[in-house]
Amino acid sequence: MSILKVNKITKSFGGLTAVSKASLELEKGELLGLIGPNGAGKTTLFNLLTGIYVPDSGAINLFREGEEVALHGLRPHNICKAGLARTFQNIRLFKDLTVLENVRIAMNKNIKYGFIPSFFHLPSYRWEEKQSIDDSIELLKIFNLDDKKDELAKNLPYGEQRHLEIARALATNPKLLLLDEPAAGMNPAETENLTKIIGEIREEFDLTILLIEHDMSLVMKICERIYVLDHGMVIANGTPEEIRSNKRVIEAYLGEDINDA
Amino acid sequence: MKKLIGLGLTYAIVQILIMTNAITGYLQATLVTICINIILAVSLNLITGFTGQFSLGHAGFMSIGAYVCALITMRVPTVYGFILGVLLGALAAALVGCLVGLPTLRLRGDYLAIATLGMSEIIRIIFLNMEITNGAAGLNGIPQFVNWTWLFTFTVGTVLVISNFIKSAHGRACISIREDEIAAEAMGINTIKYKVVSFTIGAFCAGIAGALYASYFYFLKPDLFGFLKSVDVLVIVVLGGLGSISGSILAAILLALISSYLQSFPEIRMILYSLTLIAIMIFRPQGLMGSKEISLSVFSKWASGLKSKRGRV
């Protein structure tokens, strides 16, 4: 059963076509990798999926509980509410806020009380605030960040900032999680730890995950299927073994004259 | 509880000083200016310091509250008329804030500053050319209802409502816009809605401040609400610290005191005032309070720290 269907989306910036008629499909519960050389359009594709850019043409549809939601044209916060959350390649935490506040902001969509209770701190405010703090701490425990909940996000070590970004994305209660280079800048031990956490949250939150990554060992190890993007086009998709031996993929990474060399 | 005692004491002390004629004339005017500036600065801080939207139009909202309240109390010169005037003045300012905010808050940084500046100039020109506001000559003889009790009630009310709002989920949404608009939007925050909300609440409070001004100083003309008035408020906010409510309060009090002290040197008053501002900005570029708050819990922590030290010895 598919959870996300992307049908021939295209995005151009002036004369440059960053993503060209890219189509992809995600099955519910799978962990899909998205790879490609630098400038292939991977992050642009993420930005299209999450509504930061609007596609010039094509369709993006999310399926949840048998319902089809068209995501193209929606604003990012509505896409997030539909059940699609992301992390950013160049960490975008709320740096001057605490770890706890970062997660609580992402939990805002659970908050039901209106503006009046917030002006006067009425009982509905007190009850829901307590609930949101408890839920946030519960989530932080998964990443071992609960004892650092009052630290400013900018003061965390790099690896933990990456973890916090994933925690914050999970706080929005997504069905589909997009991770943009989660292991970038991590050492092998940290990457190992991250791999473990991705596996755990996938089980616990019943997630479908789409992952951009340059660390091939990570991608080959945990992804069940891989899409390869080059010059904005999907040039291959298949299991890690198929991708490893795919001629077009090797050409894209190493250059076309591989046979002449 | 401690907060209530503190507020009650402040109110009582000033009330006694007024009744015993220790605070009269000029001092009383300074007191009113302080309270009005606190309301203006705290509400602008919500827009600029917490939501991160650079606005130069606060005097415009203030003038709407002032004129609406003045026109109502001149026709209904009773306390009920005054309360109605303050409420309708604030609502009118909020309505204009919301209508202006919807298109302009899509702009960022300097562009928004220019747009809000333009808006407040338009409001000023409208008041200058309307029959009912008596144009450039202004309104005279507005019934005076503002006393210390009203002033205190409205100032404390505004400050409490805004600081409560900031500590709520809605307030956190506003702060997340200041921190990183793209990330906030990606985490499900409707950034346009929250920008407009913070702008509207800020305008509402500026309307209250304007209404109090009109009712105390019983004279209004459009010139009072020019560009410089907006800058005055911005100076208080920046000086107190963007994102600190207690900073805004402190700076409003400090600047009013400095400025009234300097009355004794009329020739060089503005020079000294500007030099003070420059000096504070050099030594405390983040403002007096940065983004921190003074709270009573700091004192109780400090006291319990002393106790535990004594216990160990």
Short mmCIF file of C-alpha atoms in Angstrom, two decimals, chain A residues 52 75-77 80-81 86 88 92 94-97 104-106 108 111 113-115 118-121 125 129 168-169 172, chain B residues 160-161 164-165 167-170 172-173 175-176 178-180 182-194 197 201:
data_model
loop_
_atom_site.label_atom_id
_atom_site.label_comp_id
_atom_site.label_asym_id
_atom_site.label_seq_id
_atom_site.Cartn_x
_atom_site.Cartn_y
_atom_site.Cartn_z
CA ILE A 52 8.83 25.26 0.76
CA ARG A 75 1.56 25.71 2.58
CA PRO A 76 4.29 23.96 4.61
CA HIS A 77 2.41 24.05 7.91
CA CYS A 80 3.12 19.14 8.27
CA LYS A 81 -0.39 18.78 9.68
CA ARG A 86 11.32 16.77 7.95
CA PHE A 88 17.13 20.03 7.43
CA ARG A 92 17.61 24.59 11.54
CA PHE A 94 15.41 27.25 17.23
CA LYS A 95 18.93 27.95 18.49
CA ASP A 96 18.22 30.39 21.29
CA LEU A 97 15.43 28.30 22.80
CA ARG A 104 7.09 21.79 22.49
CA ILE A 105 6.75 24.19 19.55
CA ALA A 106 6.49 21.22 17.23
CA ASN A 108 1.63 22.90 19.05
CA ILE A 111 -2.93 22.34 21.57
CA TYR A 113 -7.04 26.03 23.77
CA GLY A 114 -7.67 29.37 22.10
CA PHE A 115 -6.26 32.84 22.61
CA SER A 118 -3.66 31.93 26.86
CA PHE A 119 -4.19 35.57 27.96
CA PHE A 120 -5.49 34.62 31.40
CA HIS A 121 -3.91 31.17 31.94
CA TYR A 125 -4.27 26.24 29.50
CA GLU A 129 0.54 22.80 28.96
CA ARG A 168 11.40 17.83 16.94
CA ALA A 169 10.16 16.39 13.65
CA THR A 172 4.60 16.76 15.00
CA LEU B 160 0.13 40.50 32.43
CA VAL B 161 -1.91 39.58 29.37
CA ASN B 164 0.85 35.28 29.78
CA PHE B 165 0.40 35.11 26.03
CA LYS B 167 4.24 31.80 27.93
CA SER B 168 1.52 29.93 26.04
CA ALA B 169 1.65 27.67 23.01
CA HIS B 170 0.55 30.63 20.87
CA ARG B 172 5.89 29.98 21.60
CA ALA B 173 4.62 29.87 18.01
CA ILE B 175 8.86 33.16 19.17
CA SER B 176 9.58 30.30 16.76
CA ARG B 178 11.63 35.03 15.22
CA GLU B 179 14.03 32.10 15.62
CA ASP B 180 13.60 30.51 12.19
CA ILE B 182 11.18 28.30 7.60
CA ALA B 183 11.66 25.76 10.36
CA ALA B 184 8.61 27.07 12.21
CA GLU B 185 6.47 26.70 9.11
CA ALA B 186 7.84 23.17 8.55
CA MET B 187 6.92 22.25 12.14
CA GLY B 188 3.28 23.08 11.52
CA ILE B 189 3.20 26.72 12.66
CA ASN B 190 0.98 28.93 10.52
CA THR B 191 3.49 31.78 10.43
CA ILE B 192 1.28 34.32 8.66
CA LYS B 193 -1.57 33.77 11.12
CA TYR B 194 0.69 34.20 14.14
CA VAL B 197 -2.15 37.83 15.66
CA ILE B 201 -2.57 42.24 19.95
#
